[in-house]
Coordinates of C-alpha atoms and ligand atoms in Angstrom, one line a residue:
X23 CA 48.3 201.5 -9.2
X24 CA 46.8 202.0 -5.8
X25 CA 43.7 200.0 -6.5
X26 CA 45.8 197.0 -7.6
X27 CA 47.6 197.1 -4.3
X28 CA 44.3 197.3 -2.5
X29 CA 42.9 194.4 -4.5
X30 CA 45.9 192.2 -3.8
X31 CA 45.6 193.1 -0.1
X32 CA 41.9 192.2 -0.3
X33 CA 42.8 188.8 -1.7
X34 CA 45.1 188.0 1.2
X35 CA 42.7 189.2 3.8
X36 CA 41.9 186.5 6.4
X37 CA 38.7 186.3 8.4
X38 CA 38.5 185.4 12.0
X39 CA 38.5 181.7 12.8
X40 CA 35.5 180.3 14.6
X41 CA 36.1 178.2 17.6
X42 CA 34.0 176.1 19.8
X43 CA 34.7 174.3 23.1
X44 CA 33.7 170.6 23.6
X45 CA 34.3 167.9 26.1
X46 CA 32.8 165.8 28.9
X47 CA 30.4 167.4 31.4
X48 CA 32.4 169.1 34.3
X49 CA 35.7 169.0 32.3
X50 CA 35.6 172.8 32.6
X51 CA 34.3 174.0 29.3
X52 CA 32.3 176.9 30.8
X53 CA 35.1 177.8 33.1
X54 CA 37.5 177.9 30.2
X55 CA 35.2 180.1 28.1
X56 CA 34.8 182.4 31.2
X57 CA 38.5 182.5 31.6
X58 CA 39.3 183.3 28.0
X59 CA 36.8 186.1 27.8
X60 CA 36.6 187.2 31.4
X61 CA 40.0 187.9 32.9
X62 CA 40.4 191.3 31.6
X63 CA 36.7 192.2 31.7
X64 CA 36.6 191.6 35.4
X65 CA 39.6 193.8 35.9
X66 CA 37.6 196.5 34.1
X67 CA 39.9 196.4 31.1
X68 CA 37.9 194.6 28.4
X69 CA 40.7 195.1 26.0
X70 CA 38.4 195.3 23.0
X71 CA 36.7 192.0 23.7
X72 CA 33.0 192.2 22.6
X73 CA 30.2 190.1 23.8
X74 CA 28.3 189.0 20.7
X75 CA 25.1 187.2 20.1
X76 CA 26.0 183.7 21.2
X77 CA 29.6 184.3 20.7
X78 CA 32.6 186.3 22.0
X79 CA 34.9 188.2 19.8
X80 CA 38.6 188.5 20.8
X81 CA 40.4 191.0 18.6
X82 CA 43.9 190.3 17.6
X83 CA 45.3 193.1 19.8
X84 CA 43.7 191.6 22.8
X85 CA 45.2 188.2 22.1
X86 CA 48.6 189.7 21.3
X87 CA 48.6 191.5 24.7
X88 CA 47.8 188.3 26.5
X89 CA 50.4 186.2 24.7
X90 CA 53.2 188.8 24.8
X91 CA 55.1 186.8 27.4
X92 CA 55.4 183.8 25.1
X93 CA 58.6 183.5 23.2
X94 CA 56.8 182.5 20.1
X95 CA 54.9 185.7 20.0
X96 CA 58.0 187.8 19.2
X97 CA 58.7 186.5 15.8
X98 CA 55.2 185.9 14.6
X99 CA 52.8 188.1 12.8
X100 CA 49.1 187.8 13.6
X101 CA 47.3 187.7 10.3
X102 CA 43.8 186.9 11.4
X103 CA 41.8 189.9 12.7
X104 CA 40.7 188.0 15.8
X105 CA 39.0 184.9 17.1
X106 CA 35.3 184.2 17.3
X107 CA 34.4 181.9 20.2
X108 CA 31.0 180.2 20.2
X109 CA 29.6 180.7 23.7
X110 CA 27.6 177.5 23.8
X111 CA 29.9 174.7 25.1
X112 CA 29.3 171.2 24.0
X113 CA 27.8 169.4 21.1
X114 CA 25.1 171.9 20.3
X115 CA 27.0 174.1 17.9
X116 CA 27.7 171.0 15.9
X117 CA 24.5 169.0 16.1
X118 CA 22.3 171.9 15.5
X119 CA 24.0 172.6 12.2
X120 CA 21.9 171.1 9.6
X121 CA 23.1 172.8 6.5
X122 CA 25.4 170.7 4.5
X123 CA 29.1 171.0 4.9
X124 CA 28.5 173.5 7.6
X125 CA 32.0 173.5 9.0
X126 CA 30.9 176.5 11.1
X127 CA 33.6 175.7 13.6
X128 CA 37.1 176.1 12.1
X129 CA 38.7 174.7 15.2
X130 CA 37.6 173.1 18.4
X131 CA 39.1 173.0 21.8
X132 CA 38.5 169.6 23.4
X133 CA 38.6 170.0 27.1
X134 CA 39.8 167.0 29.1
X135 CA 40.1 166.9 32.9
X136 CA 43.6 165.8 33.8
X137 CA 42.4 164.0 36.8
X138 CA 39.7 162.0 34.9
X139 CA 41.2 161.4 31.4
X140 CA 38.9 160.5 28.5
X141 CA 35.2 160.0 29.4
X142 CA 32.3 158.8 27.3
X143 CA 31.4 162.3 26.2
X144 CA 35.0 163.1 25.3
X145 CA 34.9 160.1 23.0
X146 CA 31.5 161.2 21.6
X147 CA 33.0 164.7 20.9
X148 CA 36.0 163.1 19.3
X149 CA 33.8 161.1 16.9
X150 CA 31.8 164.1 16.0
X151 CA 35.0 166.1 15.3
X152 CA 36.4 163.2 13.2
X153 CA 33.2 162.9 11.2
X154 CA 33.1 166.6 10.5
X155 CA 36.8 166.7 9.8
X156 CA 37.2 169.5 12.3
X157 CA 40.7 170.2 13.7
X158 CA 41.0 170.5 17.4
X159 CA 43.4 171.2 20.3
X160 CA 43.2 169.2 23.5
X161 CA 43.1 171.5 26.6
X162 CA 44.2 169.3 29.5
X163 CA 42.4 171.2 32.2
X164 CA 42.7 171.5 36.0
X165 CA 46.5 171.1 36.3
X166 CA 46.1 173.1 39.5
X167 CA 44.4 170.0 41.0
X168 CA 47.7 168.1 40.9
X169 CA 48.7 167.4 44.5
X170 CA 51.0 170.2 45.7
X171 CA 50.6 172.4 42.6
X172 CA 51.9 176.0 43.1
X173 CA 49.6 178.4 41.2
X174 CA 51.3 180.6 38.6
X175 CA 48.5 182.7 37.1
X176 CA 48.7 183.2 33.3
X177 CA 52.1 181.7 33.1
X178 CA 53.1 179.6 30.2
X179 CA 53.3 175.9 31.2
X180 CA 57.1 175.7 30.9
X181 CA 57.5 178.5 33.4
X182 CA 54.8 177.1 35.7
X183 CA 56.4 173.7 35.6
X184 CA 59.7 175.0 36.7
X185 CA 58.0 176.2 40.0
X186 CA 56.7 172.7 40.8
X187 CA 58.2 170.0 43.0
X188 CA 59.5 166.8 41.5
X189 CA 56.5 164.9 42.9
X190 CA 54.1 167.2 41.0
X191 CA 56.2 166.9 37.8
X192 CA 56.1 163.1 38.2
X193 CA 52.4 163.0 38.7
X194 CA 51.9 165.3 35.7
X195 CA 54.0 163.2 33.4
X196 CA 52.3 160.0 34.5
X197 CA 48.8 161.4 33.8
X198 CA 49.9 162.8 30.5
X199 CA 51.2 159.4 29.4
X200 CA 47.9 157.8 30.4
X201 CA 45.9 160.3 28.5
X202 CA 48.1 160.1 25.4
X203 CA 47.5 156.3 25.6
X204 CA 43.8 156.7 25.9
X205 CA 43.8 158.9 22.8
X206 CA 45.8 156.4 20.9
X207 CA 43.2 153.8 21.7
X208 CA 40.8 156.1 19.9
X209 CA 43.1 156.2 16.9
X210 CA 44.3 159.7 17.7
X211 CA 48.0 160.7 18.1
X212 CA 48.5 163.4 20.6
X213 CA 51.6 165.2 21.9
X214 CA 52.3 167.7 24.6
X215 CA 52.7 171.1 23.1
X216 CA 55.8 172.2 24.9
X217 CA 58.1 172.8 22.1
X218 CA 56.0 173.8 19.2
X219 CA 54.3 170.8 17.6
X220 CA 55.2 171.0 14.0
X221 CA 53.3 168.0 12.8
X222 CA 49.9 169.3 13.9
X223 CA 47.8 167.5 11.4
X224 CA 49.0 164.1 12.3
X225 CA 49.6 164.7 15.9
X226 CA 47.1 166.8 17.9
X227 CA 48.5 169.1 20.5
X228 CA 47.8 168.8 24.1
X229 CA 48.0 172.1 26.0
X230 CA 47.9 171.7 29.8
X231 CA 45.9 174.5 31.4
X232 CA 44.0 175.6 34.4
X233 CA 40.8 177.4 33.7
X234 CA 40.8 178.3 37.4
X235 CA 44.2 179.9 37.9
X236 CA 44.8 180.6 34.2
X237 CA 48.0 178.7 33.6
X238 CA 48.9 178.4 30.0
X239 CA 45.8 180.1 28.6
X240 CA 48.2 182.3 26.6
X241 CA 49.6 179.2 24.9
X242 CA 46.2 177.9 24.1
X243 CA 45.2 181.2 22.5
X244 CA 48.4 181.5 20.6
X245 CA 48.1 178.0 19.3
X246 CA 44.5 178.6 18.2
X247 CA 45.5 181.7 16.3
X248 CA 48.8 180.8 14.8
X249 CA 47.9 177.3 13.9
X250 CA 44.6 178.2 12.2
X251 CA 46.1 181.1 10.2
X252 CA 49.0 178.9 9.1
X253 CA 47.2 175.6 8.3
X254 CA 43.8 176.9 7.1
X255 CA 44.9 179.9 5.0
X256 CA 42.6 178.9 2.2
X257 CA 39.5 178.2 4.3
X258 CA 40.1 181.4 6.2
X259 CA 40.7 183.7 3.2
X260 CA 37.9 186.2 3.3
X261 CA 35.3 185.8 0.5
X262 CA 32.6 188.2 -0.5
X263 CA 30.2 185.4 -1.1
X264 CA 27.8 185.4 1.8
X265 CA 28.2 182.3 4.0
X266 CA 25.9 182.6 7.0
X267 CA 24.4 180.1 9.4
X268 CA 21.4 180.5 11.6
X269 CA 22.5 179.6 15.1
X270 CA 19.3 180.3 17.0
X271 CA 15.7 181.4 16.5
X272 CA 14.6 183.5 19.4
X273 CA 11.6 185.5 20.4
X274 CA 12.6 188.9 21.8
X275 CA 10.1 191.3 23.4
X276 CA 9.7 194.2 21.2
X277 CA 11.5 192.7 18.2
X278 CA 9.4 189.6 17.5
X279 CA 10.9 186.4 16.5
X280 CA 14.6 187.1 15.5
X281 CA 17.4 184.9 14.2
X282 CA 20.9 184.9 15.6
X283 CA 23.3 184.2 12.9
X284 CA 27.1 183.7 12.4
X285 CA 28.2 185.5 9.3
X286 CA 31.2 183.5 8.2
X287 CA 31.9 185.3 5.0
X288 CA 30.6 188.3 3.0
X289 CA 28.6 191.3 4.0
X290 CA 25.0 191.6 5.2
X291 CA 23.2 194.9 4.6
X292 CA 20.0 196.3 6.0
X293 CA 17.3 195.8 3.3
X294 CA 18.9 192.7 1.8
X295 CA 16.4 190.2 0.5
X296 CA 17.1 186.9 2.3
X297 CA 15.9 183.3 2.2
X298 CA 15.9 181.1 5.3
X299 CA 14.7 177.5 5.6
X300 CA 11.2 177.2 7.1
X301 CA 9.9 174.4 9.3
X302 CA 6.8 173.8 7.2
X303 CA 8.5 172.9 4.0
X304 CA 8.3 176.4 2.6
X305 CA 11.3 178.8 2.8
X306 CA 10.9 182.2 4.4
X307 CA 11.6 185.0 2.0
X308 CA 12.0 188.4 3.6
X309 CA 14.1 191.5 4.0
X310 CA 16.7 192.3 6.7
X311 CA 15.0 195.0 8.8
X312 CA 17.7 195.4 11.3
X313 CA 21.2 194.1 11.9
X314 CA 21.9 194.1 15.6
X315 CA 24.9 193.5 17.9
X316 CA 25.0 194.0 21.6
X317 CA 26.3 197.3 23.0
X318 CA 30.1 197.2 23.6
X319 CA 31.1 195.9 27.0
X320 CA 30.7 198.4 29.8
X321 CA 30.8 198.0 33.5
X322 CA 27.0 198.3 33.5
X323 CA 25.5 196.8 30.5
X324 CA 21.9 197.5 29.9
X325 CA 20.3 194.2 29.0
X326 CA 18.5 194.1 25.7
X327 CA 20.1 197.2 24.2
X328 CA 21.5 196.7 20.8
X329 CA 23.6 198.6 18.3
X330 CA 22.1 199.0 14.9
X331 CA 24.2 198.6 11.8
X332 CA 23.5 199.4 8.2
X333 CA 26.0 196.7 7.1
X334 CA 28.2 194.2 8.8
X335 CA 31.2 192.3 7.4
X336 CA 32.2 188.8 8.4
X337 CA 33.2 187.3 10.8
X338 CA 30.5 188.3 13.2
X339 CA 27.6 187.1 15.2
X340 CA 24.5 189.1 14.5
X341 CA 20.9 189.3 15.5
X342 CA 18.5 189.9 12.5
X343 CA 14.9 191.1 12.6
X344 CA 12.5 191.1 9.7
X345 CA 9.1 192.8 9.1
X346 CA 7.2 189.5 9.4
X347 CA 9.5 187.8 11.9
X348 CA 11.2 184.5 11.6
X349 CA 8.6 182.4 13.4
X350 CA 9.2 179.1 11.6
X351 CA 12.9 179.5 10.8
X352 CA 15.1 176.5 11.4
X353 CA 18.2 176.8 13.5
X354 CA 21.3 175.3 12.0
X355 CA 20.5 176.0 8.4
X356 CA 22.0 178.5 6.0
X357 CA 20.8 182.0 5.3
X358 CA 20.9 183.0 1.7
X359 CA 21.0 186.5 0.3
X360 CA 19.2 187.0 -3.0
X361 CA 21.6 189.0 -5.1
X362 CA 20.6 191.2 -8.1
X363 CA 21.4 188.4 -10.6
X364 CA 19.8 185.6 -8.6
X365 CA 16.6 183.9 -9.4
X366 CA 14.5 183.9 -6.3
X367 CA 12.9 180.6 -7.0
X368 CA 16.3 179.0 -7.5
X369 CA 17.6 180.3 -4.2
X370 CA 14.4 179.1 -2.4
X371 CA 14.8 175.7 -3.9
X372 CA 18.5 175.6 -3.1
X373 CA 17.9 176.6 0.5
X374 CA 15.4 173.8 1.1
X375 CA 17.2 171.1 -0.9
X376 CA 20.3 171.8 1.0
X377 CA 18.6 171.5 4.4
X378 CA 16.7 168.3 3.4
X379 CA 19.8 166.6 2.0
X380 CA 21.7 167.2 5.2
X381 CA 18.8 165.9 7.3
X382 CA 18.9 162.7 5.2
X383 CA 22.6 162.4 5.3
X384 CA 22.6 162.9 9.1
X385 CA 19.9 160.3 9.4
X386 CA 21.7 157.7 7.4
X387 CA 25.0 158.5 9.1
X388 CA 23.5 157.8 12.5
X389 CA 21.5 155.0 11.1
X390 CA 21.5 151.5 12.4
X391 CA 22.1 148.5 10.2
X392 CA 19.7 149.6 7.5
X393 CA 21.5 149.7 4.2
X394 CA 19.0 150.8 1.7
X395 CA 20.8 149.7 -1.4
X396 CA 18.7 151.1 -4.2
X397 CA 15.5 150.7 -2.3
X398 CA 13.9 152.9 0.4
X399 CA 10.8 154.9 0.8
X400 CA 10.0 158.6 0.8
X401 CA 9.1 160.0 4.3
X402 CA 7.1 163.1 4.6
X403 CA 5.8 165.0 7.6
X404 CA 4.3 168.4 8.5
X405 CA 7.3 170.0 10.1
X406 CA 11.0 169.3 10.3
X407 CA 10.8 168.2 13.9
X408 CA 8.0 165.7 13.1
X409 CA 10.0 164.5 10.1
X410 CA 13.0 163.9 12.4
X411 CA 10.8 162.0 14.8
X412 CA 9.4 159.9 12.0
X413 CA 12.9 159.1 10.7
X414 CA 13.8 158.0 14.2
X415 CA 10.8 155.6 14.2
X416 CA 11.7 154.2 10.8
X417 CA 15.2 153.6 11.9
X418 CA 14.2 151.6 15.0
X419 CA 15.5 148.1 14.9
X420 CA 12.0 146.4 14.9
X421 CA 10.9 148.6 12.0
X422 CA 14.1 149.3 10.0
X423 CA 12.6 150.8 6.9
X424 CA 15.3 152.4 4.8
X425 CA 14.5 156.0 3.7
X426 CA 15.6 157.3 0.4
X427 CA 13.9 160.7 0.1
X428 CA 12.2 163.1 2.5
X429 CA 9.8 166.0 2.4
X430 CA 8.1 168.5 4.6
X431 CA 4.6 169.9 4.2
X432 CA 1.5 168.7 2.3
X433 CA 2.2 166.1 -0.4
X434 CA 2.3 167.8 -3.8
X435 CA 2.8 166.7 -7.3
X436 CA 6.5 167.3 -7.1
X437 CA 6.8 164.9 -4.2
X438 CA 4.9 162.2 -6.1
X439 CA 7.1 162.7 -9.1
X440 CA 10.2 162.4 -7.0
X441 CA 8.9 159.1 -5.5
X442 CA 7.9 157.8 -8.9
X443 CA 11.4 157.5 -10.2
X444 CA 12.5 155.5 -7.2
X445 CA 12.7 151.8 -7.0
X446 CA 10.1 151.6 -4.3
X447 CA 7.4 154.0 -5.3
X448 CA 6.1 154.6 -1.8
X449 CA 5.5 157.6 0.4
X450 CA 5.0 157.3 4.1
X451 CA 3.3 160.4 5.2
X452 CA 2.8 161.5 8.8
X453 CA 0.4 164.3 9.7
X454 CA 0.2 165.8 6.3
X455 CA -2.5 166.3 3.7
X456 CA -2.3 164.9 0.2
X457 CA -3.4 167.4 -2.4
X458 CA -6.0 165.9 -4.8
X459 CA -3.8 166.6 -7.8
X460 CA -1.0 164.7 -6.1
X461 CA -3.2 161.7 -5.3
X462 CA -4.4 161.7 -9.0
X463 CA -0.8 161.7 -10.2
X464 CA 0.2 159.0 -7.7
X465 CA -2.5 156.8 -9.1
X466 CA -1.3 157.4 -12.6
X467 CA 2.3 156.8 -11.8
X468 CA 1.8 153.8 -9.5
X469 CA 3.0 155.6 -6.4
X470 CA 1.5 154.4 -3.1
X471 CA 0.9 156.9 -0.4
X472 CA 0.4 155.8 3.2
X473 CA -1.0 158.6 5.2
X474 CA -1.9 158.9 8.9
X475 CA -1.8 160.9 12.0
X476 CA -0.1 158.2 14.0
X477 CA 3.3 157.1 12.9
X478 CA 2.8 153.5 14.1
X479 CA -0.3 153.2 11.9
X480 CA 1.4 154.5 8.9
X481 CA 4.2 152.0 9.4
X482 CA 1.6 149.2 10.0
X483 CA -0.2 150.0 6.8
X484 CA 3.1 150.0 4.9
X485 CA 4.2 146.7 6.4
X486 CA 0.8 145.1 5.7
X487 CA 1.1 146.2 2.1
X488 CA 4.7 144.9 1.8
X489 CA 3.5 141.4 3.0
X490 CA 0.7 141.4 0.5
X491 CA 3.1 142.3 -2.3
X492 CA 5.5 139.5 -1.3
X493 CA 2.6 137.0 -1.3
X494 CA 1.5 138.2 -4.7
X495 CA 5.0 137.9 -6.0
X496 CA 5.3 134.3 -4.9
X497 CA 2.0 133.5 -6.5
X498 CA 3.2 135.0 -9.7
X499 CA 6.3 132.9 -9.7
X500 CA 4.1 129.8 -9.5
X501 CA 2.1 130.9 -12.5
X502 CA 5.1 131.7 -14.5
X503 CA 5.6 129.4 -17.4
X504 CA 8.0 126.6 -16.6
X505 CA 10.9 126.2 -19.1
X506 CA 11.2 122.6 -20.1
X507 CA 14.5 120.9 -19.4
X508 CA 16.0 117.5 -19.1
X509 CA 19.0 117.0 -16.7
X510 CA 21.4 114.2 -16.2
X511 CA 22.9 113.6 -12.8
X512 CA 26.7 113.6 -13.0
X513 CA 28.6 110.8 -11.3
X514 CA 30.3 111.6 -7.9
X515 CA 28.4 114.9 -7.8
X516 CA 25.7 114.3 -5.3
X517 CA 26.6 116.7 -2.5
X518 CA 23.5 116.4 -0.5
X519 CA 20.9 113.6 -0.7
X520 CA 17.9 115.2 0.8
X521 CA 16.2 118.5 1.2
X522 CA 17.9 120.5 0.0
X523 CA 19.2 118.1 -2.6
X524 CA 22.4 119.4 -4.1
X525 CA 23.7 117.7 -7.2
X526 CA 25.8 118.4 -10.2
X527 CA 23.9 118.0 -13.5
X528 CA 24.4 118.2 -17.2
X529 CA 21.7 120.0 -19.2
X530 CA 20.7 117.5 -21.9
X531 CA 17.7 119.4 -23.2
X532 CA 16.2 122.9 -22.9
X533 CA 17.2 125.5 -20.4
X534 CA 17.5 125.0 -16.6
X535 CA 16.2 128.0 -14.6
X536 CA 15.9 129.0 -11.0
X537 CA 12.4 128.3 -9.8
X538 CA 11.8 125.3 -12.1
X539 CA 10.0 122.4 -10.4
X540 CA 11.7 119.0 -11.1
X541 CA 10.2 115.5 -11.3
X542 CA 11.3 112.0 -12.2
X543 CA 9.3 110.7 -15.1
X544 CA 10.6 107.1 -14.6
X545 CA 9.2 107.1 -11.1
X546 CA 5.6 108.2 -11.7
X547 CA 6.6 111.8 -12.2
X548 CA 7.3 112.2 -8.5
X549 CA 8.1 115.9 -7.8
X550 CA 11.4 116.2 -5.9
X551 CA 11.3 120.0 -5.4
X552 CA 12.0 123.3 -7.0
X553 CA 15.4 124.7 -8.1
X554 CA 16.4 127.3 -5.6
X555 CA 19.8 128.2 -7.0
X556 CA 22.2 127.3 -9.8
X557 CA 26.0 127.5 -9.7
X558 CA 28.3 127.5 -12.6
X559 CA 32.0 127.2 -11.6
X560 CA 31.0 128.4 -8.1
X561 CA 29.3 131.4 -9.4
X562 CA 25.6 131.9 -9.0
X563 CA 23.6 132.0 -12.2
X564 CA 19.9 132.3 -13.0
X565 CA 19.9 129.8 -15.8
X566 CA 22.0 127.4 -17.9
X567 CA 21.7 126.3 -21.5
X568 CA 21.9 122.9 -23.1
X569 CA 25.3 121.2 -22.8
X570 CA 26.3 123.1 -19.6
X571 CA 27.3 121.3 -16.4
X572 CA 26.1 123.1 -13.3
X573 CA 25.4 122.5 -9.7
X574 CA 21.8 122.9 -8.6
X575 CA 20.1 123.1 -5.2
X576 CA 16.6 121.7 -5.0
X577 CA 14.3 122.5 -2.1
X578 CA 11.1 120.7 -1.3
X579 CA 7.9 122.4 -2.5
X580 CA 5.4 121.1 -0.1
X581 CA 6.2 120.6 3.5
X582 CA 3.3 118.1 3.9
X583 CA 4.7 116.0 1.1
X584 CA 6.9 113.0 1.8
X585 CA 10.6 114.0 1.4
X586 CA 12.2 112.7 -1.7
X587 CA 15.7 111.4 -1.2
X588 CA 18.5 110.5 -3.5
X589 CA 19.4 106.9 -3.3
X590 CA 16.0 105.9 -2.0
X591 CA 13.4 107.4 -4.3
X592 CA 15.7 108.0 -7.3
X593 CA 19.2 107.4 -8.3
X594 CA 22.0 108.3 -10.7
X595 CA 20.3 106.7 -13.7
X596 CA 17.2 108.8 -13.4
X597 CA 16.8 111.9 -15.5
X598 CA 15.4 115.0 -13.8
X599 CA 12.8 116.7 -15.9
X600 CA 11.0 120.0 -15.5
X601 CA 7.5 119.4 -14.0
X602 CA 4.8 121.1 -16.0
X603 CA 1.7 121.1 -13.9
X604 CA -1.6 120.6 -15.6
X605 CA -4.4 123.0 -14.6
Ligands
LIG16 P1 31.6 172.1 32.0 O1 30.5 171.2 32.4 O2 32.6 171.4 31.2 O3 31.2 173.4 31.5 O4 32.4 172.4 33.4 P2 32.5 173.7 34.2 O5 33.2 174.7 33.6 O6 31.1 174.0 34.7 O7 33.4 173.2 35.4 C1 33.0 172.1 36.3 C2 33.6 172.2 37.6 O8 35.0 172.2 37.6 C3 33.3 173.6 38.3 O9 33.1 173.4 39.6 C4 34.5 174.4 38.0 O10 34.7 175.4 39.0 C5 35.6 173.4 38.1 N1 36.8 173.7 37.3 C6 36.8 174.0 36.0 N2 38.0 174.3 35.5 C7 38.8 174.1 36.6 C8 40.3 174.2 36.8 O11 41.0 174.5 35.9 N3 40.7 173.9 38.0 C9 39.9 173.5 39.1 N4 40.4 173.3 40.2 N5 38.6 173.5 38.9 C10 38.0 173.7 37.7

């Protein structure tokens, strides 16, 4: 039936890939973006390109028109409806994205200046791309700067290359080899994309371009489109489930505080109930009042004029307004639509959880040496930005306090409960209030809360407490009942004669335990020290029973005391016995 056909078509419907441009400062990112979106616009033939909110949309027809000279274009079918280019060059589209797994960018263009090669920021970008598993194409920019280059505007590189002198060709080849080597040093295989690169996933393509004179921009566009639609079919298959990311929170005269979003999948409608992460620990629940996109490109664009929509389908960049505004919305987080079957409270929780988890993951990822193990404190602050500042402080080398959980806003019972199930039941709170109920619960559950308006003071109080606890712990060990034991020193097993004494012994009586003080009854009960560790067959153990042969390490207990030495103060015949202090 007709509807079945429609459905199957719907299934195979691809959305537009989202692309961002990265690279070292001055590599030509801005120029490239201008070049991609601008050429036709300047000639007064916008060719369907639309300027979006923080992005530019290139429809398939426009791309097809621009790549028609390429041989590859003849026998290929463009399946994606277009390409959405994020307008902000650099790291921002990445680093701003806090929501988990937010692979907002489907593909990146990494711009490298052919005259400069890889620079620190190129490597930074590379690492970011690697850590997010984002595919990318290397745009080797400024080929027009090669000495003696003859400009061939918009020509494919093969064609442009044919026009060049042997000297230019030589310089070009030499520089490409250098840059491929530099990439290899970063663990990345690259290859010049002259004859289609069929092994794209293992070998990244290098497309030589000039953002100034436009050489090979068609190849770059074509690669972006064909490669994404071929290798990311699943990811790019349109889904009705709303996937939407807040790119920016902006105050606009007459509209209030708006959010600019990228709708990756699904449909947004005017009147939809939505949930957005809030900076004060509480999510913003509101309705979409208006869905706005800029007016289509005209020669004279009136700034600040928008088209209103009743609904918009992905992939698009949109400005959203709401009745109460989005004053405390957080850029980089996901926007959730509350559907008819959804429980609002669950959506609210999911939105905040998602954001918090990603803040924590990001924090640990960029962390220094602090491996928390099972330990770690809870950190809580008034706003997301103050929380992030606090996390930075805790991460600092001199401080290095591992963080296990985080929270925003006043400390409530739920925060205490969360901390109570952790190994270290401690909350470090900066610039927040503790509700009386939360404090009461904390006292009951043994959760310690360190509050303050100055991060340093909070940290100081925590450190002080940690020191006190350590001292108490040591004192407790002293008071612990000593297990009686009698040990015989084994022949040829004295590995170290004085502090620390390391000897092999056989347990004649009782149990030998770490921490046990030992003395020599035959020599006036002289205390030789305390057992610091026990090894059985080269494995550390806490104790050993009667009959076992183990190696023990004995450290002196009192630094003021005279050091007891094997061979001088005792010898092989002497039995070592647990020292039970009286009083
Ligand atoms: P960004 O910092 O990466 O955004 O770099 P820009 O796009 O601002 O470019 C830095 C400088 O390089 C500017 O002066 C550009 O005009 C110039 N530039 C960019 N692309 C090219 C190119 O392909 N050829 C030449 N000759 N200059 C370029």
